[in-house]
PDB file of C-alpha atoms in Angstrom:
ATOM      1  CA  UNK A 103       6.297 -16.284 -13.172  1.00 74.00           C
ATOM      2  CA  UNK A 104       7.520 -13.627 -10.785  1.00 82.00           C
ATOM      3  CA  UNK A 105       5.486 -12.341  -7.872  1.00 82.00           C
ATOM      4  CA  UNK A 106       6.134  -9.892  -5.097  1.00 80.00           C
ATOM      5  CA  UNK A 107       4.300  -7.982  -2.437  1.00 79.00           C
ATOM      6  CA  UNK A 108       3.624  -4.320  -3.061  1.00 74.00           C
ATOM      7  CA  UNK A 109       2.714  -1.587  -0.687  1.00 69.00           C
ATOM      8  CA  UNK A 110       0.519   1.312  -1.660  1.00 70.00           C
ATOM      9  CA  UNK A 111       0.743   2.994   1.697  1.00 72.00           C
ATOM     10  CA  UNK A 112       3.726   5.227   0.994  1.00 73.00           C
ATOM     11  CA  UNK A 113       3.683   8.732   2.431  1.00 80.00           C
ATOM     12  CA  UNK A 114       3.945  11.499  -0.109  1.00 81.00           C
ATOM     13  CA  UNK A 115       4.349  15.252   0.063  1.00 83.00           C
ATOM     14  CA  UNK A 116       2.825  17.834  -2.233  1.00 83.00           C
ATOM     15  CA  UNK A 117       4.566  21.132  -2.806  1.00 84.00           C
ATOM     16  CA  UNK A 118       2.992  24.020  -4.710  1.00 85.00           C
ATOM     17  CA  UNK A 119       5.510  25.610  -7.111  1.00 81.00           C
ATOM     18  CA  UNK A 120       5.717  27.785 -10.186  1.00 79.00           C
ATOM     19  CA  UNK A 121       6.744  25.607 -13.164  1.00 75.00           C
ATOM     20  CA  UNK A 122       6.836  26.636 -16.816  1.00 77.00           C
ATOM     21  CA  UNK A 123       5.002  29.893 -16.060  1.00 74.00           C
ATOM     22  CA  UNK A 124       2.136  27.996 -14.417  1.00 77.00           C
ATOM     23  CA  UNK A 125       1.326  26.819 -10.939  1.00 79.00           C
ATOM     24  CA  UNK A 126       1.879  23.131 -10.362  1.00 81.00           C
ATOM     25  CA  UNK A 127       1.986  20.610  -7.569  1.00 81.00           C
ATOM     26  CA  UNK A 128       5.167  18.593  -7.144  1.00 81.00           C
ATOM     27  CA  UNK A 129       4.677  15.065  -5.857  1.00 80.00           C
ATOM     28  CA  UNK A 130       7.553  13.814  -3.686  1.00 80.00           C
ATOM     29  CA  UNK A 131       8.167  10.793  -1.558  1.00 79.00           C
ATOM     30  CA  UNK A 132       8.124  11.613   2.139  1.00 76.00           C
ATOM     31  CA  UNK A 133      11.747  12.861   2.260  1.00 70.00           C
ATOM     32  CA  UNK A 134      11.267  15.399  -0.623  1.00 61.00           C
ATOM     33  CA  UNK A 135      13.534  13.424  -2.908  1.00 68.00           C
ATOM     34  CA  UNK A 136      13.235  12.275  -5.610  1.00 74.00           C
ATOM     35  CA  UNK A 137      10.508  14.096  -7.477  1.00 78.00           C
ATOM     36  CA  UNK A 138       7.928  11.578  -8.674  1.00 80.00           C
ATOM     37  CA  UNK A 139       5.538  13.710 -10.704  1.00 80.00           C
ATOM     38  CA  UNK A 140       4.324  17.214 -11.449  1.00 79.00           C
ATOM     39  CA  UNK A 141       0.607  17.924 -11.534  1.00 80.00           C
ATOM     40  CA  UNK A 142      -0.455  20.933 -13.572  1.00 77.00           C
ATOM     41  CA  UNK A 143      -4.040  22.220 -13.502  1.00 69.00           C
ATOM     42  CA  UNK A 144      -5.322  24.548 -16.213  1.00 68.00           C
ATOM     43  CA  UNK A 145      -8.520  25.581 -17.937  1.00 58.00           C
ATOM     44  CA  UNK A 146      -8.801  23.946 -21.336  1.00 53.00           C
ATOM     45  CA  UNK A 147     -11.068  26.652 -22.747  1.00 47.00           C
ATOM     46  CA  UNK A 148     -11.021  30.273 -21.719  1.00 51.00           C
ATOM     47  CA  UNK A 149     -14.061  31.463 -19.774  1.00 54.00           C
ATOM     48  CA  UNK A 150     -15.351  27.943 -19.243  1.00 59.00           C
ATOM     49  CA  UNK A 151     -15.778  25.641 -16.318  1.00 66.00           C
ATOM     50  CA  UNK A 152     -13.994  22.781 -18.099  1.00 61.00           C
ATOM     51  CA  UNK A 153     -10.625  22.070 -16.542  1.00 67.00           C
ATOM     52  CA  UNK A 154      -7.916  19.642 -17.378  1.00 71.00           C
ATOM     53  CA  UNK A 155      -5.179  18.147 -15.306  1.00 73.00           C
ATOM     54  CA  UNK A 156      -1.751  17.331 -16.686  1.00 75.00           C
ATOM     55  CA  UNK A 157       0.345  14.815 -14.787  1.00 76.00           C
ATOM     56  CA  UNK A 158       4.007  14.687 -15.773  1.00 71.00           C
ATOM     57  CA  UNK A 159       5.993  11.742 -14.463  1.00 74.00           C
ATOM     58  CA  UNK A 160       9.661  12.543 -14.182  1.00 70.00           C
ATOM     59  CA  UNK A 161      12.277  10.221 -15.588  1.00 66.00           C
ATOM     60  CA  UNK A 162      15.713  11.250 -14.427  1.00 61.00           C
ATOM     61  CA  UNK A 163      16.514  14.785 -15.472  1.00 56.00           C
ATOM     62  CA  UNK A 164      13.769  15.013 -18.100  1.00 51.00           C
ATOM     63  CA  UNK A 165      11.434  16.421 -15.449  1.00 58.00           C
ATOM     64  CA  UNK A 166      13.620  19.463 -15.048  1.00 68.00           C
ATOM     65  CA  UNK A 167      12.472  21.007 -18.314  1.00 79.00           C
ATOM     66  CA  UNK A 168       9.070  22.214 -19.461  1.00 80.00           C
ATOM     67  CA  UNK A 169       6.960  20.267 -21.924  1.00 78.00           C
ATOM     68  CA  UNK A 170       7.225  23.044 -24.514  1.00 83.00           C
ATOM     69  CA  UNK A 171      10.983  22.400 -24.614  1.00 85.00           C
ATOM     70  CA  UNK A 172      10.261  19.297 -26.713  1.00 84.00           C
ATOM     71  CA  UNK A 173       7.636  20.502 -29.217  1.00 88.00           C
ATOM     72  CA  UNK A 174       9.943  21.474 -32.114  1.00 89.00           C
ATOM     73  CA  UNK A 175       8.833  25.140 -32.034  1.00 90.00           C
ATOM     74  CA  UNK A 176      10.541  28.246 -30.656  1.00 89.00           C
ATOM     75  CA  UNK A 177       7.965  29.466 -28.173  1.00 87.00           C
ATOM     76  CA  UNK A 178       7.544  30.855 -24.661  1.00 84.00           C
ATOM     77  CA  UNK A 179      10.912  31.786 -23.148  1.00 85.00           C
ATOM     78  CA  UNK A 180      13.109  29.650 -25.440  1.00 88.00           C
ATOM     79  CA  UNK A 181      16.143  31.316 -27.014  1.00 90.00           C
ATOM     80  CA  UNK A 182      16.181  28.880 -29.941  1.00 90.00           C
ATOM     81  CA  UNK A 183      14.020  25.936 -31.013  1.00 90.00           C
ATOM     82  CA  UNK A 184      13.529  23.803 -27.883  1.00 88.00           C
ATOM     83  CA  UNK A 185      16.546  25.183 -26.034  1.00 90.00           C
ATOM     84  CA  UNK A 186      17.749  28.115 -24.002  1.00 87.00           C
ATOM     85  CA  UNK A 187      15.962  30.265 -21.483  1.00 86.00           C
ATOM     86  CA  UNK A 188      15.356  29.552 -17.803  1.00 84.00           C
ATOM     87  CA  UNK A 189      13.057  26.539 -18.292  1.00 83.00           C
ATOM     88  CA  UNK A 190      14.741  24.591 -21.122  1.00 86.00           C
ATOM     89  CA  UNK A 191      18.102  22.934 -21.527  1.00 87.00           C
ATOM     90  CA  UNK A 192      20.885  25.190 -22.756  1.00 89.00           C
ATOM     91  CA  UNK A 193      21.482  25.413 -26.499  1.00 90.00           C
ATOM     92  CA  UNK A 194      24.466  23.532 -27.847  1.00 88.00           C
ATOM     93  CA  UNK A 195      26.997  25.808 -29.476  1.00 84.00           C
ATOM     94  CA  UNK A 196      28.089  24.218 -32.744  1.00 81.00           C
ATOM     95  CA  UNK A 197      31.809  23.615 -32.772  1.00 82.00           C
ATOM     96  CA  UNK A 198      33.766  24.948 -35.678  1.00 83.00           C
ATOM     97  CA  UNK A 199      35.160  22.104 -37.720  1.00 83.00           C
ATOM     98  CA  UNK A 200      38.369  22.561 -39.652  1.00 86.00           C
ATOM     99  CA  UNK A 201      38.516  20.425 -42.776  1.00 88.00           C
ATOM    100  CA  UNK A 202      42.018  18.961 -42.579  1.00 91.00           C
ATOM    101  CA  UNK A 203      41.418  16.630 -45.522  1.00 93.00           C
ATOM    102  CA  UNK A 204      40.750  19.562 -47.846  1.00 93.00           C
ATOM    103  CA  UNK A 205      43.879  21.350 -46.591  1.00 94.00           C
ATOM    104  CA  UNK A 206      46.010  18.229 -47.156  1.00 96.00           C
ATOM    105  CA  UNK A 207      44.608  17.770 -50.682  1.00 96.00           C
ATOM    106  CA  UNK A 208      45.345  21.413 -51.549  1.00 97.00           C
ATOM    107  CA  UNK A 209      48.880  21.161 -50.147  1.00 97.00           C
ATOM    108  CA  UNK A 210      49.512  17.969 -52.123  1.00 97.00           C
ATOM    109  CA  UNK A 211      48.361  19.673 -55.344  1.00 97.00           C
ATOM    110  CA  UNK A 212      50.656  22.630 -54.605  1.00 97.00           C
ATOM    111  CA  UNK A 213      53.536  20.204 -53.993  1.00 97.00           C
ATOM    112  CA  UNK A 214      52.831  18.357 -57.266  1.00 97.00           C
ATOM    113  CA  UNK A 215      52.697  21.661 -59.175  1.00 96.00           C
ATOM    114  CA  UNK A 216      55.975  22.757 -57.565  1.00 96.00           C
ATOM    115  CA  UNK A 217      57.683  19.476 -58.494  1.00 95.00           C
ATOM    116  CA  UNK A 218      56.418  19.733 -62.080  1.00 94.00           C
ATOM    117  CA  UNK A 219      57.776  23.281 -62.367  1.00 92.00           C
ATOM    118  CA  UNK A 220      61.163  22.253 -60.918  1.00 90.00           C
ATOM    119  CA  UNK A 221      61.380  19.269 -63.292  1.00 89.00           C
ATOM    120  CA  UNK A 222      60.434  21.429 -66.289  1.00 87.00           C
ATOM    121  CA  UNK A 223      63.145  23.923 -65.365  1.00 85.00           C
ATOM    122  CA  UNK A 224      65.707  21.138 -65.020  1.00 82.00           C
ATOM    123  CA  UNK A 225      64.592  19.645 -68.336  1.00 84.00           C
ATOM    124  CA  UNK A 226      64.842  23.070 -69.986  1.00 79.00           C
ATOM    125  CA  UNK A 227      68.331  23.565 -68.542  1.00 76.00           C
ATOM    126  CA  UNK A 228      69.365  20.115 -69.804  1.00 77.00           C
ATOM    127  CA  UNK A 229      68.033  20.900 -73.280  1.00 73.00           C
ATOM    128  CA  UNK A 230      69.831  24.226 -73.270  1.00 69.00           C
ATOM    129  CA  UNK A 231      73.051  22.543 -72.140  1.00 68.00           C
ATOM    130  CA  UNK A 232      72.700  19.856 -74.821  1.00 67.00           C
ATOM    131  CA  UNK A 233      72.001  22.517 -77.421  1.00 65.00           C
ATOM    132  CA  UNK A 234      75.069  24.477 -76.388  1.00 62.00           C
ATOM    133  CA  UNK A 235      77.124  21.304 -76.282  1.00 63.00           C
ATOM    134  CA  UNK A 236      75.891  20.264 -79.728  1.00 63.00           C
ATOM    135  CA  UNK A 237      76.274  23.726 -81.162  1.00 62.00           C
ATOM    136  CA  UNK A 238      79.864  23.933 -79.933  1.00 62.00           C
ATOM    137  CA  UNK A 239      80.468  20.517 -81.499  1.00 61.00           C
ATOM    138  CA  UNK A 240      78.926  21.781 -84.738  1.00 63.00           C
ATOM    139  CA  UNK A 241      81.089  24.872 -84.523  1.00 67.00           C
ATOM    140  CA  UNK A 242      84.155  22.664 -84.274  1.00 69.00           C
ATOM    141  CA  UNK A 243      83.008  20.719 -87.344  1.00 68.00           C
ATOM    142  CA  UNK A 244      82.288  23.939 -89.212  1.00 68.00           C
ATOM    143  CA  UNK A 245      85.684  25.304 -88.278  1.00 68.00           C
ATOM    144  CA  UNK A 246      87.356  22.100 -89.398  1.00 72.00           C
ATOM    145  CA  UNK A 247      85.470  22.205 -92.714  1.00 71.00           C
ATOM    146  CA  UNK A 248      86.250  25.845 -93.130  1.00 68.00           C
ATOM    147  CA  UNK A 249      89.934  25.167 -92.514  1.00 71.00           C
ATOM    148  CA  UNK A 250      89.881  22.245 -94.932  1.00 72.00           C
ATOM    149  CA  UNK A 251      88.249  24.362 -97.618  1.00 68.00           C
ATOM    150  CA  UNK A 252      90.582  27.204 -96.915  1.00 67.00           C
ATOM    151  CA  UNK A 253      93.541  24.838 -97.100  1.00 67.00           C
ATOM    152  CA  UNK A 254      92.390  23.561-100.538  1.00 66.00           C
ATOM    153  CA  UNK A 255      92.057  27.061-101.841  1.00 65.00           C
ATOM    154  CA  UNK A 256      95.524  27.904-100.811  1.00 66.00           C
ATOM    155  CA  UNK A 257      96.966  24.852-102.445  1.00 61.00           C
TER     156      UNK A 257
END
């Protein structure tokens, strides 16, 4: 079990400021740093004597922004949903993403198509060459037969 002494006699300073379009009191330690809390007073119902007090404890930089910057709605001075404007964090600009995988796949398909076309042309040229080679061989046979027949006729 852990125990320690605590002191509740710390000096604090209150500073009246304008925060999120409303007047609030900032609660500081005696040296004005760091900000401990913001106290916001407002009427809960219009034209009534009922008041409410909102106390916002700051955790790091989260106290820099108004509470409406976290409600999921574009309201007050926000430029987009929960961002932009003087009282909310700046909106993140989405970075453009280039799909390299798609480009590589397309280039590979183009390369495959090119290789198929080149191989078909080479195959066609080989067939044409073989046809010419065979047809010249057949021509030689035909000529030889023609000469043989012609020789028989003469004899």
